[in-house]
Each structure stands twice: as structure tokens, then as C-alpha cells.
Amino acid sequence: MNDSLLARVRKLLAMAEDPACTAGEAEAFTVKAAELIAKYGVDQAMLTAGDPAADPVGDRVVTIDPPYARDKAGLLAAVASPLRCRVVHLDRRGSARSHLFGHAVDLERVELLFTSLLLQAAHGLAGSPVPASESPAAYRRSWLVGYSQAVSARLWAAEQSAAAGTPGAELVLVDRTDLVELRRDETYPRLAKMPPRRLRGSGRVLGYRAGQHAHLGGPEVSES
């Protein structure tokens, strides 16, 4: 990401990460940053379409610390998929390890957003009181799931809007995604879909609402 754009996105993210930021302010920051990040991703994809070596498919392992490491890994997947990266969840003994695949530009975008969204989620959870009748852990897990779902929906919308405004982008982006999935499947030829989770907490609605206001700059799989 070029230095001037990166500086603008980081500034917007820093403002949204401030606990004093209101929901309305975060929403305004969100719209601008999501547009910048999505447009940058499409522009770079088009620039390197004729030279795959200019933006190769890469990978990195991300370690996510507790508490709620599995749910934070779900947020990583929620950010990665719209940005044309793919995640394979490895082990969850204490910390969660996830193997992230994507083109260099998209890996950078994912890491930038994920780091910020983790901090924003922490602020949101701290300000969301747990009902007296519920387990704090169950409530917070369901809150994080709702948060991740809202973030993912908004990122999909931003990416699709950016692609729609660039002639020929959709085919280029499909080809790039196919290359990422090929690299993932070559690395992990035997993948199993994660079973659906059964969450008891009531925090999903409030988490989703928080995710709709979070500032933003497919199915999950696990190793079998």
C-alpha cells in the first residue's frame, strides 16, 4: 500500500479505535476507509493483471492469543474472505493459529484491518454489559460472532462496489481468487469444513450492531 494512502487509512483507523469515538463518528470514518481500502485492492489487481509476479500469492501464519482466540480467528476469516484471502484454521489449544493465504497486497490489507478491528472489538466488548443471568464467556463469544458477521457483510459490499466501478475487474479478481485457493489446496489437500457452532449467549445482536459501526480501513475450513 503506498505511503500516502497507508497514512490516510491508519489515521482513520486510529480515530475509530479511540474509545471516545461515538458510533456516528465511527460510521463516517468507516465509509471513507472502506472505500479507500477496497479501491486500492482493485486498482492494484488491475495494475498487476498482466504480471502475476508483481503481486504473488503468499501466506503467513497468524497466532491469536486468548481469551476467545477461536472467536477472534473467526473475525480474521470474516475480514479475509471479502478481501480475496483464504484462511485455514490449525489448532486451538490456548492460542489459535490460522494459516492465511492471499496476494501480497491483499494480505497487507487484511492484517491492517484485522489488527484495528480486534482493538475496536475489545472496546465494544468492554462497553457491553453482560446480563446478570448469563455466563460472561458465552455472552462475549456470541457478541464476537455477531460483530464478525456484520464486518464481513460490510466488507463484501465495499469490495463489490469497487469492482463494479472498474471495467474488467470482476474477471481479474476471480482469477486472483482462484490462484489463492489453488495455493491453499496444494498446501492442505485434505480440508474439512468446521462444524457449526452452538452458542448460548445473547450478545450476537449487540455484537452485530457494533460491527455495523466498526471502522473498516465464506465458509471457514480447518486442517483435517
Short mmCIF file of C-alpha atoms in Angstrom, two decimals:
data_model
loop_
_atom_site.label_atom_id
_atom_site.label_comp_id
_atom_site.label_asym_id
_atom_site.label_seq_id
_atom_site.Cartn_x
_atom_site.Cartn_y
_atom_site.Cartn_z
CA MET A 1 0.00 0.00 0.00
CA ASN A 2 1.56 3.34 -0.99
CA ASP A 3 2.74 5.52 1.87
CA SER A 4 0.24 8.36 1.44
CA LEU A 5 -2.77 6.07 1.26
CA LEU A 6 -1.49 3.94 4.12
CA ALA A 7 -1.09 7.07 6.24
CA ARG A 8 -4.67 8.16 5.49
CA VAL A 9 -6.10 4.73 6.31
CA ARG A 10 -4.09 4.44 9.53
CA LYS A 11 -5.23 7.87 10.61
CA LEU A 12 -8.87 6.94 10.07
CA LEU A 13 -8.38 3.65 11.90
CA ALA A 14 -6.67 5.38 14.82
CA MET A 15 -9.61 7.75 15.21
CA ALA A 16 -12.07 4.87 15.16
CA GLU A 17 -10.00 2.94 17.72
CA ASP A 18 -10.31 5.80 20.22
CA PRO A 19 -12.74 4.72 22.97
CA ALA A 20 -14.12 8.28 22.95
CA CYS A 21 -15.25 7.89 19.31
CA THR A 22 -19.04 7.92 19.02
CA ALA A 23 -20.97 5.46 16.86
CA GLY A 24 -21.82 8.23 14.41
CA GLU A 25 -18.20 9.29 14.08
CA ALA A 26 -17.05 5.71 13.62
CA GLU A 27 -19.66 5.25 10.90
CA ALA A 28 -18.31 8.28 8.99
CA PHE A 29 -14.74 7.03 9.32
CA THR A 30 -15.88 3.58 8.22
CA VAL A 31 -17.36 4.69 4.93
CA LYS A 32 -14.25 6.57 3.84
CA ALA A 33 -11.72 3.98 4.94
CA ALA A 34 -13.63 1.06 3.43
CA GLU A 35 -13.78 2.90 0.11
CA LEU A 36 -10.04 3.64 0.19
CA ILE A 37 -9.02 0.09 1.03
CA ALA A 38 -11.39 -1.54 -1.47
CA LYS A 39 -10.42 0.80 -4.31
CA TYR A 40 -6.74 0.27 -3.57
CA GLY A 41 -7.18 -3.50 -3.74
CA VAL A 42 -8.96 -3.35 -7.10
CA ASP A 43 -6.51 -0.82 -8.56
CA GLN A 44 -3.51 -2.95 -7.61
CA ALA A 45 -5.16 -6.08 -9.00
CA MET A 46 -5.67 -4.37 -12.35
CA LEU A 47 -2.12 -2.98 -12.43
CA THR A 48 -0.58 -6.42 -11.89
CA ALA A 49 -3.05 -8.42 -14.01
CA GLY A 50 -0.51 -8.85 -16.82
CA ASP A 51 2.38 -9.67 -14.49
CA PRO A 52 1.44 -12.12 -11.72
CA ALA A 53 4.99 -11.98 -10.34
CA ALA A 54 4.42 -8.34 -9.39
CA ASP A 55 1.90 -9.38 -6.72
CA PRO A 56 2.47 -13.08 -5.99
CA VAL A 57 0.35 -15.35 -3.85
CA GLY A 58 1.90 -15.63 -0.41
CA ASP A 59 0.99 -16.94 3.00
CA ARG A 60 1.59 -16.34 6.67
CA VAL A 61 0.63 -18.00 9.93
CA VAL A 62 -1.23 -15.75 12.36
CA THR A 63 -1.22 -16.63 16.07
CA ILE A 64 -4.16 -15.24 18.03
CA ASP A 65 -3.94 -15.10 21.78
CA PRO A 66 -6.73 -15.83 24.28
CA PRO A 67 -9.19 -15.01 25.60
CA TYR A 68 -11.74 -16.00 22.93
CA ALA A 69 -8.98 -16.97 20.48
CA ARG A 70 -11.34 -19.10 18.36
CA ASP A 71 -13.81 -16.24 18.04
CA LYS A 72 -11.04 -13.80 17.12
CA ALA A 73 -9.91 -16.30 14.47
CA GLY A 74 -13.47 -16.14 13.14
CA LEU A 75 -13.06 -12.38 12.81
CA LEU A 76 -9.86 -12.95 10.82
CA ALA A 77 -11.77 -15.18 8.40
CA ALA A 78 -14.59 -12.62 8.19
CA VAL A 79 -12.09 -9.97 7.09
CA ALA A 80 -10.03 -12.25 4.84
CA SER A 81 -12.73 -13.71 2.64
CA PRO A 82 -14.15 -10.47 1.16
CA LEU A 83 -10.57 -9.27 0.55
CA ARG A 84 -9.90 -12.41 -1.53
CA CYS A 85 -7.72 -14.17 1.02
CA ARG A 86 -8.36 -17.63 2.46
CA VAL A 87 -7.84 -18.95 5.98
CA VAL A 88 -7.14 -22.44 7.23
CA HIS A 89 -7.61 -22.76 10.97
CA LEU A 90 -4.99 -25.00 12.54
CA ASP A 91 -5.02 -25.74 16.28
CA ARG A 92 -6.86 -24.14 19.18
CA ARG A 93 -5.03 -25.22 22.29
CA GLY A 94 -4.98 -21.94 24.19
CA SER A 95 -3.89 -19.69 21.35
CA ALA A 96 -5.40 -20.09 17.87
CA ARG A 97 -3.18 -20.50 14.82
CA SER A 98 -4.56 -19.65 11.39
CA HIS A 99 -2.78 -20.02 8.04
CA LEU A 100 -3.61 -17.06 5.81
CA PHE A 101 -3.23 -17.22 2.01
CA GLY A 102 -3.52 -14.32 -0.43
CA HIS A 103 -1.81 -11.97 -2.84
CA ALA A 104 0.72 -9.68 -1.15
CA VAL A 105 -1.47 -6.58 -1.48
CA ASP A 106 -4.48 -8.34 -0.02
CA LEU A 107 -2.54 -9.90 2.86
CA GLU A 108 -1.42 -6.41 3.79
CA ARG A 109 -4.99 -5.12 3.69
CA VAL A 110 -6.23 -8.00 5.85
CA GLU A 111 -3.59 -7.53 8.52
CA LEU A 112 -4.18 -3.80 8.71
CA LEU A 113 -7.93 -4.17 9.14
CA PHE A 114 -7.81 -7.20 11.43
CA THR A 115 -5.42 -5.52 13.87
CA SER A 116 -7.65 -2.46 14.09
CA LEU A 117 -10.90 -4.42 14.34
CA LEU A 118 -9.54 -6.53 17.20
CA LEU A 119 -8.91 -3.36 19.18
CA GLN A 120 -12.30 -1.90 18.26
CA ALA A 121 -13.97 -5.17 19.29
CA ALA A 122 -12.20 -5.05 22.66
CA HIS A 123 -13.56 -1.54 23.25
CA GLY A 124 -17.02 -2.68 22.18
CA LEU A 125 -17.00 -5.69 24.48
CA ALA A 126 -15.84 -3.57 27.41
CA GLY A 127 -18.81 -1.28 26.88
CA SER A 128 -21.38 -4.07 26.50
CA PRO A 129 -22.53 -5.21 29.96
CA VAL A 130 -23.18 -8.92 30.42
CA PRO A 131 -26.76 -9.73 31.53
CA ALA A 132 -26.79 -10.95 35.12
CA SER A 133 -28.38 -14.24 34.13
CA GLU A 134 -25.70 -15.17 31.59
CA SER A 135 -22.20 -16.58 31.55
CA PRO A 136 -19.80 -13.76 30.63
CA ALA A 137 -17.84 -16.09 28.33
CA ALA A 138 -20.95 -17.26 26.45
CA TYR A 139 -22.21 -13.71 26.03
CA ARG A 140 -18.87 -12.40 24.77
CA ARG A 141 -18.40 -15.26 22.32
CA SER A 142 -21.81 -14.66 20.79
CA TRP A 143 -21.10 -10.91 20.69
CA LEU A 144 -17.90 -11.52 18.73
CA VAL A 145 -19.72 -13.78 16.28
CA GLY A 146 -22.33 -11.08 15.61
CA TYR A 147 -19.58 -8.47 15.26
CA SER A 148 -17.71 -10.61 12.72
CA GLN A 149 -20.85 -11.22 10.67
CA ALA A 150 -21.58 -7.50 10.39
CA VAL A 151 -17.99 -6.65 9.48
CA SER A 152 -17.94 -9.32 6.78
CA ALA A 153 -21.19 -8.09 5.20
CA ARG A 154 -19.89 -4.54 5.03
CA LEU A 155 -16.56 -5.56 3.54
CA TRP A 156 -18.26 -7.66 0.85
CA ALA A 157 -20.39 -4.64 -0.08
CA ALA A 158 -17.38 -2.31 -0.28
CA GLU A 159 -15.32 -4.72 -2.38
CA GLN A 160 -18.18 -5.43 -4.78
CA SER A 161 -18.86 -1.72 -5.21
CA ALA A 162 -15.20 -1.03 -6.01
CA ALA A 163 -15.08 -3.85 -8.56
CA ALA A 164 -18.30 -2.73 -10.21
CA GLY A 165 -16.80 0.70 -10.87
CA THR A 166 -13.77 -0.70 -12.73
CA PRO A 167 -14.32 -2.26 -16.20
CA GLY A 168 -12.93 -5.78 -16.41
CA ALA A 169 -12.18 -6.00 -12.70
CA GLU A 170 -14.57 -8.82 -11.86
CA LEU A 171 -12.83 -11.35 -14.13
CA VAL A 172 -9.40 -10.31 -12.91
CA LEU A 173 -10.47 -10.67 -9.29
CA VAL A 174 -11.97 -14.12 -9.93
CA ASP A 175 -8.68 -15.26 -11.47
CA ARG A 176 -6.73 -13.91 -8.50
CA THR A 177 -9.02 -15.68 -6.04
CA ASP A 178 -8.66 -18.95 -7.97
CA LEU A 179 -4.86 -18.71 -7.64
CA VAL A 180 -5.16 -18.17 -3.88
CA GLU A 181 -7.45 -21.17 -3.48
CA LEU A 182 -5.11 -23.30 -5.60
CA ARG A 183 -2.19 -22.41 -3.32
CA ARG A 184 -4.29 -23.22 -0.24
CA ASP A 185 -5.44 -26.56 -1.67
CA GLU A 186 -1.90 -27.52 -2.69
CA THR A 187 -0.73 -26.81 0.85
CA TYR A 188 -3.67 -28.58 2.50
CA PRO A 189 -5.02 -31.21 0.09
CA ARG A 190 -7.31 -32.63 2.76
CA LEU A 191 -9.51 -29.97 4.33
CA ALA A 192 -12.60 -30.38 6.46
CA LYS A 193 -15.28 -27.79 6.98
CA MET A 194 -15.68 -26.59 10.51
CA PRO A 195 -18.88 -27.84 12.15
CA PRO A 196 -21.49 -25.21 13.03
CA ARG A 197 -21.12 -23.74 16.49
CA ARG A 198 -23.82 -23.82 19.12
CA LEU A 199 -23.61 -20.55 21.05
CA ARG A 200 -25.81 -19.91 24.05
CA GLY A 201 -25.06 -16.25 24.69
CA SER A 202 -27.44 -13.43 23.78
CA GLY A 203 -24.76 -10.99 22.66
CA ARG A 204 -24.98 -11.64 18.92
CA VAL A 205 -27.48 -8.87 18.19
CA LEU A 206 -25.49 -6.23 20.06
CA GLY A 207 -22.26 -7.52 18.55
CA TYR A 208 -23.74 -7.28 15.06
CA ARG A 209 -24.83 -3.73 15.78
CA ALA A 210 -21.31 -2.86 16.94
CA GLY A 211 -19.89 -4.44 13.80
CA GLN A 212 -22.13 -2.24 11.68
CA HIS A 213 -20.46 0.81 13.23
CA ALA A 214 -16.90 -0.56 13.34
CA HIS A 215 -14.37 1.35 11.32
CA LEU A 216 -13.07 -0.64 8.38
CA GLY A 217 -9.98 0.81 6.69
CA GLY A 218 -17.19 -17.88 3.08
CA PRO A 219 -17.10 -20.89 4.82
CA GLU A 220 -14.24 -21.49 7.23
CA VAL A 221 -12.10 -24.59 6.91
CA SER A 222 -9.74 -26.39 9.22
CA GLU A 223 -6.90 -28.84 8.76
CA SER A 224 -8.18 -32.39 8.86
#
